[in-house]
Short mmCIF file of C-alpha atoms and ligand atoms in Angstrom, two decimals:
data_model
loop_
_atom_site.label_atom_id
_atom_site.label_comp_id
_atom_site.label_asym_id
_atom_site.label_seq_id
_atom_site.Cartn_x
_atom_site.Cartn_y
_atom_site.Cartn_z
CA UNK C 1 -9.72 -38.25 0.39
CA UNK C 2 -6.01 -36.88 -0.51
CA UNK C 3 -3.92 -35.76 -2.68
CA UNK C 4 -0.18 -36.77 -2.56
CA UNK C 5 2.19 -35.47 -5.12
CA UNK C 6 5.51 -38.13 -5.60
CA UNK C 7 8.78 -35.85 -6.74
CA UNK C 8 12.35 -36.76 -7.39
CA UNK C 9 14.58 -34.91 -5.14
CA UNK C 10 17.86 -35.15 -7.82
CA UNK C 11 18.61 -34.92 -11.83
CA UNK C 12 15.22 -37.66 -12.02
CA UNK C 13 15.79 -41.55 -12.22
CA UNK C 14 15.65 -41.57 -8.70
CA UNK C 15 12.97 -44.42 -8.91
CA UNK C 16 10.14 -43.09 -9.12
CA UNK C 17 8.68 -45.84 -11.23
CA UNK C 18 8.87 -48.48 -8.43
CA UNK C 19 7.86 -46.17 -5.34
CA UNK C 20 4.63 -44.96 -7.55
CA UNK C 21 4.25 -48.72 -8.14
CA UNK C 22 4.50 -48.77 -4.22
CA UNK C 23 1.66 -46.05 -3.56
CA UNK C 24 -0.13 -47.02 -6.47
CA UNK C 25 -2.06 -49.63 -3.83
CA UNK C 26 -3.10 -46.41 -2.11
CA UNK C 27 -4.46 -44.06 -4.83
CA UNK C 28 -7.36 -44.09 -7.26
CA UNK C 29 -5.68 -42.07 -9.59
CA UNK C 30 -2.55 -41.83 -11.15
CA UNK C 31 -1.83 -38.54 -12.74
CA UNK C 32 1.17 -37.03 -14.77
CA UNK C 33 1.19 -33.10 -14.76
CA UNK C 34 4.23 -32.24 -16.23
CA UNK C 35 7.45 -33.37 -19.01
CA UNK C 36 6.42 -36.00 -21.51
CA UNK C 37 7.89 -38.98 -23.15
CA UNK C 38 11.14 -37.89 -21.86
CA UNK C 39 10.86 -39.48 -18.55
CA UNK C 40 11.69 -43.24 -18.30
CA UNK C 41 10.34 -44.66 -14.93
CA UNK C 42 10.96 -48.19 -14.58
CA UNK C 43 8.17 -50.84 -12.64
CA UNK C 44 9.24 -54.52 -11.93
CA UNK C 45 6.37 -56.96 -11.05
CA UNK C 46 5.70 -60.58 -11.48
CA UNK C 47 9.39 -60.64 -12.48
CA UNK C 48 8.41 -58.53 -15.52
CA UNK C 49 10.34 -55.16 -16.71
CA UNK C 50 8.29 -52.15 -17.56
CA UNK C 51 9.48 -48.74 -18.80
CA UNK C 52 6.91 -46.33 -19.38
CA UNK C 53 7.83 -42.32 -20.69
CA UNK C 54 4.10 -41.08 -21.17
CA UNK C 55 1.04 -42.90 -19.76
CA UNK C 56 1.29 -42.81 -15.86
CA UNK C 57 3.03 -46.11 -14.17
CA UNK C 58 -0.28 -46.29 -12.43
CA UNK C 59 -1.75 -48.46 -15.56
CA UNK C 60 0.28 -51.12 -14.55
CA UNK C 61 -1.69 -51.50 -11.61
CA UNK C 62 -5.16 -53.28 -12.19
CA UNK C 63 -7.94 -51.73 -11.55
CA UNK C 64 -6.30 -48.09 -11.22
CA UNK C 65 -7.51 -44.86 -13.22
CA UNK C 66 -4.46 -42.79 -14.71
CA UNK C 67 -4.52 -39.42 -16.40
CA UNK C 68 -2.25 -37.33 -18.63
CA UNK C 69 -2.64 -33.89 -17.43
CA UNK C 70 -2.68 -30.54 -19.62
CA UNK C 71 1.23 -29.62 -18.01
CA UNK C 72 2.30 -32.62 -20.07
CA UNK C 73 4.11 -32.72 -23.71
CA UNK C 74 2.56 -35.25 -25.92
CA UNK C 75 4.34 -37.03 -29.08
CA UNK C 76 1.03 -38.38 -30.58
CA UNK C 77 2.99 -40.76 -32.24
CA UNK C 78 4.97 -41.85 -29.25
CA UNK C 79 1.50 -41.99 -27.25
CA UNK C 80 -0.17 -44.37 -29.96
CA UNK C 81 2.86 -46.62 -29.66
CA UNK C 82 3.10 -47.00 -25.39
CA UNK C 83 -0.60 -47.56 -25.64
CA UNK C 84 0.44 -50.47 -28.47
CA UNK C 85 3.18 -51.18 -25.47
CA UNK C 86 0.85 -51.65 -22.81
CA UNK C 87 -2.42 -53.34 -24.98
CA UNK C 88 0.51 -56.35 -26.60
CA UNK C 89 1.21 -56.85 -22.61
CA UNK C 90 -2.87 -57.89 -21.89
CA UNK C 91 -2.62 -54.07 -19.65
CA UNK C 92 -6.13 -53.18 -20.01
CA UNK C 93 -6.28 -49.13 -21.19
CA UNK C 94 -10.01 -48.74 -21.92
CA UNK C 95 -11.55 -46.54 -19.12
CA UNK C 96 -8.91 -46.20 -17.27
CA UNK C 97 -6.75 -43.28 -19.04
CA UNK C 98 -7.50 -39.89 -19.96
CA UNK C 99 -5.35 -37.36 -21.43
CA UNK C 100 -5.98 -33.49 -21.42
CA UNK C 101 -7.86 -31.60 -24.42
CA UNK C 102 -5.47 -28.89 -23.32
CA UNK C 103 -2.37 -31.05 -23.79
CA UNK C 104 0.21 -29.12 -25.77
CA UNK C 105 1.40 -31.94 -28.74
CA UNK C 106 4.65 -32.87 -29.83
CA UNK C 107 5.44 -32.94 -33.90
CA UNK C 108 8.45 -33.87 -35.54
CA UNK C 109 9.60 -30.04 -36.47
CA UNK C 110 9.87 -30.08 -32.88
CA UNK C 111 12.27 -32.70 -32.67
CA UNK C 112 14.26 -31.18 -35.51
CA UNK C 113 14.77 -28.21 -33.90
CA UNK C 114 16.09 -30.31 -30.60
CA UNK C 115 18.59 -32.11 -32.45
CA UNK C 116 19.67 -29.41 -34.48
CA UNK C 117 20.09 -27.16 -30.87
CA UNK C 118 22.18 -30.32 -29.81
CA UNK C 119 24.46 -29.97 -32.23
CA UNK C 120 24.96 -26.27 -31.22
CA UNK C 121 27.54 -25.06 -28.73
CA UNK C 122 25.03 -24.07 -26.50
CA UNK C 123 23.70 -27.71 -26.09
CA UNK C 124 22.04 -29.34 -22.91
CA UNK C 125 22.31 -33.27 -23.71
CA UNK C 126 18.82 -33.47 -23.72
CA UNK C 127 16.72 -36.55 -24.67
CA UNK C 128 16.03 -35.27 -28.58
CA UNK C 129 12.30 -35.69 -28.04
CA UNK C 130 11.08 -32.43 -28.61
CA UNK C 131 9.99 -31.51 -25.09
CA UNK C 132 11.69 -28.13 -24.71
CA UNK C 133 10.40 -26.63 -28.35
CA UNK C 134 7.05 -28.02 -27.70
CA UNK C 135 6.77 -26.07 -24.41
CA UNK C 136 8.52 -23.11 -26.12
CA UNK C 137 5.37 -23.10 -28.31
CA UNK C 138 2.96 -23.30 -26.16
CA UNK C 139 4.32 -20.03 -23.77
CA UNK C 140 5.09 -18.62 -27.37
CA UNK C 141 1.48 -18.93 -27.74
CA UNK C 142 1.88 -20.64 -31.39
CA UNK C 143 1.38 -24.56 -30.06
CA UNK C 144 -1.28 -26.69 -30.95
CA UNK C 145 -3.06 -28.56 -28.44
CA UNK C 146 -5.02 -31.80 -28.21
CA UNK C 147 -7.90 -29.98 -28.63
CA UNK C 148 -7.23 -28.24 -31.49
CA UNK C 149 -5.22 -31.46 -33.40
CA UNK C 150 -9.40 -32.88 -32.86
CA UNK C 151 -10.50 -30.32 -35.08
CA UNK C 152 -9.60 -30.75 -38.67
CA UNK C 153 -10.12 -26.80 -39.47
CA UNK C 154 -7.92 -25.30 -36.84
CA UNK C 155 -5.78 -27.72 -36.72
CA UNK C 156 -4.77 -27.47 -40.36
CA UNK C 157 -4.41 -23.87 -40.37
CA UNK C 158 -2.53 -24.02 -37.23
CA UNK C 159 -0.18 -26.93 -38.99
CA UNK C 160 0.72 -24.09 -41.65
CA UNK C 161 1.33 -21.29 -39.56
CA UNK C 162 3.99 -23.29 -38.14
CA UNK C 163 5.78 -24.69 -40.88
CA UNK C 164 5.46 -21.65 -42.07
CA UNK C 165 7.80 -20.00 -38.89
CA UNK C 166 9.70 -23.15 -38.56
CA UNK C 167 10.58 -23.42 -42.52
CA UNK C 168 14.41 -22.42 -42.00
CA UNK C 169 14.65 -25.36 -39.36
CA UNK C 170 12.54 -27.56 -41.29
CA UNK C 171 14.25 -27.49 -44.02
CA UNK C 172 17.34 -28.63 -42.84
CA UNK C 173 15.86 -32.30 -42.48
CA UNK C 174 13.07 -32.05 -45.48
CA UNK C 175 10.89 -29.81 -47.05
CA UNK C 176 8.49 -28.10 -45.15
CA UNK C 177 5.41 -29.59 -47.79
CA UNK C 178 6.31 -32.75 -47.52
CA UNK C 179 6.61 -32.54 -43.38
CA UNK C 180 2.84 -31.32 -43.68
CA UNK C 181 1.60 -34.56 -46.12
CA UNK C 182 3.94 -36.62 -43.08
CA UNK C 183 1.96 -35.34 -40.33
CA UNK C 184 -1.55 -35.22 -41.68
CA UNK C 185 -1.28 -38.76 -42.61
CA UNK C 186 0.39 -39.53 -39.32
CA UNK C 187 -2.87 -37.77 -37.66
CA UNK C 188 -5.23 -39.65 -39.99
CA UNK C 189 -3.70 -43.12 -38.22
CA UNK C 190 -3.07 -42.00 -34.62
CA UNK C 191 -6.18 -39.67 -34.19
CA UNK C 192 -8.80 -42.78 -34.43
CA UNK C 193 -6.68 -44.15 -31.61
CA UNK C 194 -6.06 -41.70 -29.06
CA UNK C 195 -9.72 -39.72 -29.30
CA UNK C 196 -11.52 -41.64 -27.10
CA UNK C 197 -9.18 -41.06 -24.59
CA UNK C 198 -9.33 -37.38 -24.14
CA UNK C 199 -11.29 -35.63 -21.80
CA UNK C 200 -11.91 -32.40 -19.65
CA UNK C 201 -9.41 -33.86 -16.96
CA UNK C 202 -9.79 -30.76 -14.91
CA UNK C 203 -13.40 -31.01 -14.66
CA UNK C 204 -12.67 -35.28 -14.03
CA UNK C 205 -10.39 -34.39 -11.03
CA UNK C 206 -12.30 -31.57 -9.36
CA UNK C 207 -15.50 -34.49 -9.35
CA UNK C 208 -13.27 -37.41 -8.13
CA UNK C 209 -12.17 -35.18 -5.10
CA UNK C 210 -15.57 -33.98 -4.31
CA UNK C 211 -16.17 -37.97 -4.32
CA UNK C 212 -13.41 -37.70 -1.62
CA UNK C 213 -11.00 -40.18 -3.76
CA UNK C 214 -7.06 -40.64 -3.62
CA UNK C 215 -5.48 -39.00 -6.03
CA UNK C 216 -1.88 -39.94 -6.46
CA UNK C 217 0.28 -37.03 -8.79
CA UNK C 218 3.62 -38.66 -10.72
CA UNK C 219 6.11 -36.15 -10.79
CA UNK C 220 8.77 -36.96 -14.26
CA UNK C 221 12.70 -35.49 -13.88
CA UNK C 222 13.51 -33.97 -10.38
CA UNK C 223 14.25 -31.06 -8.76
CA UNK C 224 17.45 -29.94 -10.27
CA UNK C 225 15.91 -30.43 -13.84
CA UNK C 226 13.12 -27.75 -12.87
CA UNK C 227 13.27 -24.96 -15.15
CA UNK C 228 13.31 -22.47 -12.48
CA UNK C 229 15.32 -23.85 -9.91
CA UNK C 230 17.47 -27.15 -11.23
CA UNK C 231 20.85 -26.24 -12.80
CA UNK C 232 19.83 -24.13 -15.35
CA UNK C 233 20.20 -24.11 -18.49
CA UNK C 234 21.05 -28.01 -18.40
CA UNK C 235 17.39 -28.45 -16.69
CA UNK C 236 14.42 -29.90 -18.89
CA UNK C 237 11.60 -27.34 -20.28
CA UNK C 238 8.79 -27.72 -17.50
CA UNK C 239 8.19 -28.01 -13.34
CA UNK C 240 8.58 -30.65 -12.21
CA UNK C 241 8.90 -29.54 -8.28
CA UNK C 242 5.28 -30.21 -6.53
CA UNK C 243 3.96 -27.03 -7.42
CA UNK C 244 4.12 -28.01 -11.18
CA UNK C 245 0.62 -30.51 -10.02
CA UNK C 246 -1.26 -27.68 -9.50
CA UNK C 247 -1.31 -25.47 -13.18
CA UNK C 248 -0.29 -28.98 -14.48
CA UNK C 249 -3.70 -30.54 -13.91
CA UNK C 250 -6.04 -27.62 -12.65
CA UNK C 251 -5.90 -29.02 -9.05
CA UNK C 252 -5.68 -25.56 -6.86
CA UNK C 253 -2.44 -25.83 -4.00
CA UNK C 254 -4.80 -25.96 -0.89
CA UNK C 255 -6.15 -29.41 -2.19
CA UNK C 256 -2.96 -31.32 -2.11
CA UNK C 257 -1.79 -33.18 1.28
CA UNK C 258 1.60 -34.48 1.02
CA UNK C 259 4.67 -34.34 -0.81
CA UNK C 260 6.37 -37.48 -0.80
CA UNK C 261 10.11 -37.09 -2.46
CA UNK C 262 12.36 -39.69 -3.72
CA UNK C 263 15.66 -39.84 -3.86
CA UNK C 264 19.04 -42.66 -4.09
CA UNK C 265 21.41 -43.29 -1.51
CA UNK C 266 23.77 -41.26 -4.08
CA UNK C 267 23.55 -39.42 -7.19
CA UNK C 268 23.06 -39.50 -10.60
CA UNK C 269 22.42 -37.52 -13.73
CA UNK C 270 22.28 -37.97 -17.55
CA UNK C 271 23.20 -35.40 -19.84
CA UNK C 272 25.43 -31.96 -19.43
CA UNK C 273 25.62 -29.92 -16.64
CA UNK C 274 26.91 -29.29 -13.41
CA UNK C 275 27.18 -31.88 -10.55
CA UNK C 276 29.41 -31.17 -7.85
CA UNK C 277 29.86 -34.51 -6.16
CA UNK C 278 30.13 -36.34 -9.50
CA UNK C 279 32.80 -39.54 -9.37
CA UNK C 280 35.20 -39.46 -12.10
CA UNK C 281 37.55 -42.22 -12.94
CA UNK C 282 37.38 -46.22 -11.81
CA UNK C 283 35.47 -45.64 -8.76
CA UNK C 284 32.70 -43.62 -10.45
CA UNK C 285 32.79 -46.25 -13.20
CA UNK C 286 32.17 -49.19 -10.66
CA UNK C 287 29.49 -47.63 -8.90
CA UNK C 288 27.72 -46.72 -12.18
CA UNK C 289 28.59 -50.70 -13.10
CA UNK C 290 26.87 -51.19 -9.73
CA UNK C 291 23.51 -49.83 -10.20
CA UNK C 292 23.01 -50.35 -13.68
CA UNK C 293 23.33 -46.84 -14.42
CA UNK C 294 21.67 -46.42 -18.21
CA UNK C 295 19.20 -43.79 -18.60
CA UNK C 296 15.65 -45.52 -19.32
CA UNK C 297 14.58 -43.45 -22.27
CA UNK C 298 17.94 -42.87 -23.82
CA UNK C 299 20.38 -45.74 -22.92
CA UNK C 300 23.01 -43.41 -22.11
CA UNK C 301 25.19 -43.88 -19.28
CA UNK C 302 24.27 -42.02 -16.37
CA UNK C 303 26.88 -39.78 -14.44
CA UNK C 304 27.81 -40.90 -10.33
CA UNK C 305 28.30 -38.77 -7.77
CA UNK C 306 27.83 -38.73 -3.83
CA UNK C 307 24.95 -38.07 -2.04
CA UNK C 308 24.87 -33.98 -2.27
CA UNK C 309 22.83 -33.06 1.28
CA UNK C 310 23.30 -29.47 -0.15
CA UNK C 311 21.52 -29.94 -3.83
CA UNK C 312 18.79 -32.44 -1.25
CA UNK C 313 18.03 -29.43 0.98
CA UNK C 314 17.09 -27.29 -1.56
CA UNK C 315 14.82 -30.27 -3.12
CA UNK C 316 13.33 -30.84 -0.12
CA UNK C 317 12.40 -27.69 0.48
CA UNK C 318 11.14 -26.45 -2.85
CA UNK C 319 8.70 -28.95 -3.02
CA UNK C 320 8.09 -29.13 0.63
CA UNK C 321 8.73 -32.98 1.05
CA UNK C 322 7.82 -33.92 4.44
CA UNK C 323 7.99 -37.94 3.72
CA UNK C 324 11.53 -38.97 1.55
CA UNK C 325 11.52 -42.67 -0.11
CA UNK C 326 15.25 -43.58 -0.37
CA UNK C 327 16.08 -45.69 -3.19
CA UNK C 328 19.26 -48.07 -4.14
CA UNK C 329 20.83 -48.62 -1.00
CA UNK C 330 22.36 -51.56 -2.15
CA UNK C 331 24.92 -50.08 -4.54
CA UNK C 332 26.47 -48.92 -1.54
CA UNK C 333 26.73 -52.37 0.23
CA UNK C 334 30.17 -53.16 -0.59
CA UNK C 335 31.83 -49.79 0.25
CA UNK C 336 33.60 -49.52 3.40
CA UNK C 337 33.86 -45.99 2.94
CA UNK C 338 30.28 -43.47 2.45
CA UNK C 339 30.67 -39.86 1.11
CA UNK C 340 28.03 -37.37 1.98
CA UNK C 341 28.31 -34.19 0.70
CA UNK C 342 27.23 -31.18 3.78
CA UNK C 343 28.62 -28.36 2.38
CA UNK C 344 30.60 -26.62 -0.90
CA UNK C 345 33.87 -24.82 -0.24
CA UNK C 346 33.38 -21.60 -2.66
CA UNK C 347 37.07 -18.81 -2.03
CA UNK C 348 37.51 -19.10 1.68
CA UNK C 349 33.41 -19.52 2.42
CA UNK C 350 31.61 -22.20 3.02
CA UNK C 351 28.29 -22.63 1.23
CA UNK C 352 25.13 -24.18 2.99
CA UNK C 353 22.73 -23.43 0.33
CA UNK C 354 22.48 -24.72 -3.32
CA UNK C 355 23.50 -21.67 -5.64
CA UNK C 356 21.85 -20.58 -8.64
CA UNK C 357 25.24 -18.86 -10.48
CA UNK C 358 26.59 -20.94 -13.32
CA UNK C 359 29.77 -19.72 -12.01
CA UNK C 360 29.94 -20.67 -8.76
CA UNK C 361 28.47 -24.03 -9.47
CA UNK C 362 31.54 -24.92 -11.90
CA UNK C 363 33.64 -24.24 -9.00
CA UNK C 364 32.79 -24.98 -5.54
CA UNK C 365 34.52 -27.81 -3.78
CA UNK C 366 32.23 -30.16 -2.02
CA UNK C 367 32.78 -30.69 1.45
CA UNK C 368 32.19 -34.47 2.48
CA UNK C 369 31.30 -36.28 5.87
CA UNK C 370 32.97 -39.82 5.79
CA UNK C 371 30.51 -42.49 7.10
CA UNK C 372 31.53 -46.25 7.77
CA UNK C 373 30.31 -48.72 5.56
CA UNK C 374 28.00 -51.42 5.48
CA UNK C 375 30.38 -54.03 3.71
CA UNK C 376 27.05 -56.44 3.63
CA UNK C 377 24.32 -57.18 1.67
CA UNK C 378 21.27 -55.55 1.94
CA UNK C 379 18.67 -57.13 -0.15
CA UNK C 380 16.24 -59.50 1.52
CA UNK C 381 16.09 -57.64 4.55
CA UNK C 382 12.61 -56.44 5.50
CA UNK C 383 12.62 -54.14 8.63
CA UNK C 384 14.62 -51.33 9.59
CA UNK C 385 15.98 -52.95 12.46
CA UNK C 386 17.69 -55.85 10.44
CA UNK C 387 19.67 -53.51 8.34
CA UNK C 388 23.36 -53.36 9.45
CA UNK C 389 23.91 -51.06 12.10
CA UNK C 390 26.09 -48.67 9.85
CA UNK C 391 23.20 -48.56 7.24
CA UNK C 392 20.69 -47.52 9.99
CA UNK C 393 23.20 -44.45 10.94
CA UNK C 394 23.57 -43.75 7.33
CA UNK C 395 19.01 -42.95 6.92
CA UNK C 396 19.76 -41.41 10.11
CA UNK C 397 21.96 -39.47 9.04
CA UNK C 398 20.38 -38.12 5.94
CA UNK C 399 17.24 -37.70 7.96
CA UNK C 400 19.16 -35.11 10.71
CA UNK C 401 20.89 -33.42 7.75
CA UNK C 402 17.73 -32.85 5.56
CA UNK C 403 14.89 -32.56 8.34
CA UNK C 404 12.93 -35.22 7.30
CA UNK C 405 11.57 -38.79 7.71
CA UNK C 406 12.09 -41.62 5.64
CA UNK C 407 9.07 -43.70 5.07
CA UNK C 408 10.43 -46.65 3.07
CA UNK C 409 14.42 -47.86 1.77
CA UNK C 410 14.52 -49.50 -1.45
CA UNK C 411 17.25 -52.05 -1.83
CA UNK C 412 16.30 -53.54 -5.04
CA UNK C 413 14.35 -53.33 -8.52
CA UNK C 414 11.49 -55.59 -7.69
CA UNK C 415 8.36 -54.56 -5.00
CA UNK C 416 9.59 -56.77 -2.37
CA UNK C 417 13.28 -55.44 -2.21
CA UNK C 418 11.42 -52.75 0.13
CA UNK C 419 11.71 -51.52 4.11
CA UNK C 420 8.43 -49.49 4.90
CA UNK C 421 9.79 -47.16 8.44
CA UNK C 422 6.36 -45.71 8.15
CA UNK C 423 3.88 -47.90 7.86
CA UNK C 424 0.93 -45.49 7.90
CA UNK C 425 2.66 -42.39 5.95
CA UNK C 426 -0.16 -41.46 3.55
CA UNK C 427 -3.39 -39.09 4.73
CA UNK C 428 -6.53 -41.63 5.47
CA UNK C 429 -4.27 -45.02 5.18
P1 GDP Y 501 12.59 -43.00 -12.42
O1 GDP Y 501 12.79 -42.26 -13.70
O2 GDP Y 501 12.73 -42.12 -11.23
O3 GDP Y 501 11.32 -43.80 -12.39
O4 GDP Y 501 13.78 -44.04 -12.33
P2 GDP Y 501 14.30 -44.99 -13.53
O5 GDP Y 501 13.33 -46.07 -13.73
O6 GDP Y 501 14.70 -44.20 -14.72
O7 GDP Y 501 15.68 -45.47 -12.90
C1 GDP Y 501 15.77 -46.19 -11.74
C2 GDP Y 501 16.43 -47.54 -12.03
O8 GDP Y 501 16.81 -48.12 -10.80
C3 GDP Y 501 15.48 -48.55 -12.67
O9 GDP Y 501 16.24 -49.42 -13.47
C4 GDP Y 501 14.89 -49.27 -11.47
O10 GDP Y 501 14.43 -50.58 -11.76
C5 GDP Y 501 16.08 -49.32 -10.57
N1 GDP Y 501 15.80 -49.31 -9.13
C6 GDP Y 501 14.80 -48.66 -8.46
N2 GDP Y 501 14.97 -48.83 -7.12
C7 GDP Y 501 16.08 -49.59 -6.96
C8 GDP Y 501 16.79 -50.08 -5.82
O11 GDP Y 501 16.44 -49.83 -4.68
N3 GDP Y 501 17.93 -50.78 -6.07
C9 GDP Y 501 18.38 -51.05 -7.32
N4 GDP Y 501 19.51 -51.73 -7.46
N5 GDP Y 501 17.73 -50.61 -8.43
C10 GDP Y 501 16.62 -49.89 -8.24
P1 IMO Y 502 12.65 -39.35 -15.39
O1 IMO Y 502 11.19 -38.97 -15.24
C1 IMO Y 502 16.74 -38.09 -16.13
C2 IMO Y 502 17.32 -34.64 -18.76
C3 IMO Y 502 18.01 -34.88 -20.08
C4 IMO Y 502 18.73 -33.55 -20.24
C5 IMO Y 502 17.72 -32.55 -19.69
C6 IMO Y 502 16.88 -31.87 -20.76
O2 IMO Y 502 12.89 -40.69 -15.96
O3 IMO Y 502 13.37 -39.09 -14.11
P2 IMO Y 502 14.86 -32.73 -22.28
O4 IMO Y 502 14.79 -33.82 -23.30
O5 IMO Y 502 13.91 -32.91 -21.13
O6 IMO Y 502 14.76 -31.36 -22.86
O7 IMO Y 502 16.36 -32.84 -21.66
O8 IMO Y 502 16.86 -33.29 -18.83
N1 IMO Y 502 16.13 -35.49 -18.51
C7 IMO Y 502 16.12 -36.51 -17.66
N2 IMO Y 502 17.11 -37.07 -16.94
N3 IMO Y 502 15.49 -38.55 -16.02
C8 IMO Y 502 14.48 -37.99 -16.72
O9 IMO Y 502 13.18 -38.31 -16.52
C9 IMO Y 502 14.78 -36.96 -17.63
N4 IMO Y 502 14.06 -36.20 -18.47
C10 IMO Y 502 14.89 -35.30 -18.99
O10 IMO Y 502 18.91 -35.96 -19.98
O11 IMO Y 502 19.85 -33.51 -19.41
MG1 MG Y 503 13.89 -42.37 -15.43
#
């Protein structure tokens, strides 16, 4: 039995999607703990696309059990329509998925007040899917959770306390009355659909690891969206760093095994912020051409940068990744040139360690190590050793600099675009 908790090491998109897909062969469970139908993780199989924001990417594999745990943000709407998703694609849902009672719920007030913060100064660029009012809720103590939305009493009188509160935003898109007829009718459709599903998931998971099975946690975002340690503000409302598994399912810290992170032969992010190695200009614009670089859940185009070894330290070791999965090598075939980013230049220092000031974030200079290129193609290769000699120093490389091992390269979308280093990487293999 083990429990292995899968995190993205950057801004998220790192490809998660595909190396849960990967483990997904291991694990008995697939469990979310954390964000909500802002994540966009991406599975190819049997030549067929996938993007899931909400259920687990688990589902996709047969036979697999998946839950939604109570750290996760759920648009009831947006749930009834991925389950829709998943049931017009033949993906069997029925006893195998599970969502929280505790789940904190997403309504559309919640996305009015996102957009109308977006169109504030102050904005982050986030997805508009009201993840970071729903959270601000639920520590503000006034959210309503799946357990109370199952109740028509409380849930009713909970409705009205926040319209009431939320009447100056509310207004601004309609009138707070007619937002309350929206959403009770809404519940009256989605609540038939979505009941069955919920459960004491706690309780579920402390029984399936006294039964000694493998439990398999999908982190959404990455480290530097974390609330407490990514680039904040521009970060997303919840924790998505390992230790987000434990309050985000009721799954206590000494349980969990491994911490497997992810993270792309470069960079990326969507949305504001800071991002010292970001590529401006042609060259940025060819490597985002490169790897396709549209955010899954929003479309918009993502921002390039270099590897930062720097922002990947601090990743690594706030979730305390031991194993790395490194992801889109092959947008880097071409270059005969490879940036990695081992240090900022801040006044006449020299930083080693991701800083938390605003300030000094807007202005350090990154300092870059210049590795040879591969100039070759990469996909179709299946063992370490058959990569190009330059591509091998380049994991190496990142290993030496981070402290870590790498237990598989992804050079492609699909399953078999993969190098496993490690064969045997997960506990009880
Ligand atoms: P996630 O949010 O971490 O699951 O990542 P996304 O699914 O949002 O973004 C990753 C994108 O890169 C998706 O379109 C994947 O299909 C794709 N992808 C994943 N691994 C690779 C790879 O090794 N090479 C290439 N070219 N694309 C990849
Ligand atoms: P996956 O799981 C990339 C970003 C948004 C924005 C910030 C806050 O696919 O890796 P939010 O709507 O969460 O309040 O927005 O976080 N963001 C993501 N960026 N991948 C994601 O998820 C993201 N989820 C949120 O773009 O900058
Ligand atoms: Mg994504």
């Amino acid at each position: 039995m083990s429990l292995v908790v899968l995190v993205g090491l950057q801004w998220g998109d790192e490809g998660k999607g595909k190396v849960c897909h990967l483990l997904s062969s291991w694990a008995d469970w697939i469990v979310r703990y954390q964000g909500g139908n802002n994540a966009g993780h991406t599975v190819v199989f049997d030549d067929k696309k996938y993007v899931l924001h909400l259920i687990p990417s688990g589902i996709l594999y047969p036979g697999k059990k998946c839950i939604i745990g109570n750290g996760v943000v759920v648009d009831p709407v947006a749930l009834v329509e991925e389950i829709d998703f998943l049931r017009k694609r033949k993906i069997k849902i029925t006893d195998r998925l599970y969502i929280s009672l505790n789940c904190h719920l997403i309504f559309p007030y919640h996305k009015y007040m996102d957009a109308f913060r977006e169109k504030l100064k102050t904005k982050i660029g986030t997805t508009k899917r009201g993840i970071g009012p729903s959270y601000g809720d639920k520590f503000a103590r006034v959210g309503i959770r799946m357990v109370d939305y199952m109740e028509d009493d409380t849930f009713e009188k909970l409705l009205s306390s926040n319209l009431k509160e939320k009447a100056v935003f509310i207004r601004k898109f309609q009138s707070p009355e007619s937002l309350k007829k929206q959403i009770m009718k809404e519940r009256a459709r989605v609540l038939p659909r979505i009941r069955n599903f919920v459960a004491d998931t706690a309780l579920m998971l402390d029984s399936r690891i006294k039964k000694k099975r493998n439990i398999l946690f999908e982190g959404a975002q990455g480290a530097m969206l974390d609330c407490d340690f990514g680039t904040y503000p521009f970060v997303t409302s919840s924790n998505p760093v390992s230790g987000g598994a434990c309050t985000g399912c009721g799954v206590p810290p000494v349980m969990i095994n491994t911490v497997v992170g992810v993270t792309k032969a470069y960079t990326t992010r969507v949305g504001l912020g800071p991002f010292p190695t970001e590529i401006k200009g042609a060259f940025g614009e060819s490597l985002r051409k490169k790897g396709d670089e549209y955010g899954a859940t929003t479309g918009r185009p993502r921002r390039v940068g270099w590897l930062d070894i720097v922002q990947l330290r601090m990743a690594i070791r706030i979730n305390g990744a031991t194993k790395v999965a490194l992801t889109k090598i092959d947008v880097l075939d071409e270059l005969k040139e490879i940036k990695i980013c081992t240090g900022y230049k801040y006044g006449s220092g020299l930083l080693r360690d991701f800083p938390y000031s605003r300030k000094i974030l807007q202005e350090v200079i990154p300092v870059y190590e210049v590795l040879p290129g591969w100039c070759s193609g990469t996909r179709g290769i299946t063992s370490f050793g058959k990569l190009p000699a330059n591509a091998r120093r380049f994991v190496r490389r990142i290993e030496e600099l981070c402290g870590v091992k790498m237990i598989l390269i992804s050079m492609g979308r699909a399953k078999k675009e993969t190098i496993y280093i490690e064969k045997k990487f997960l506990p009880n293999d």
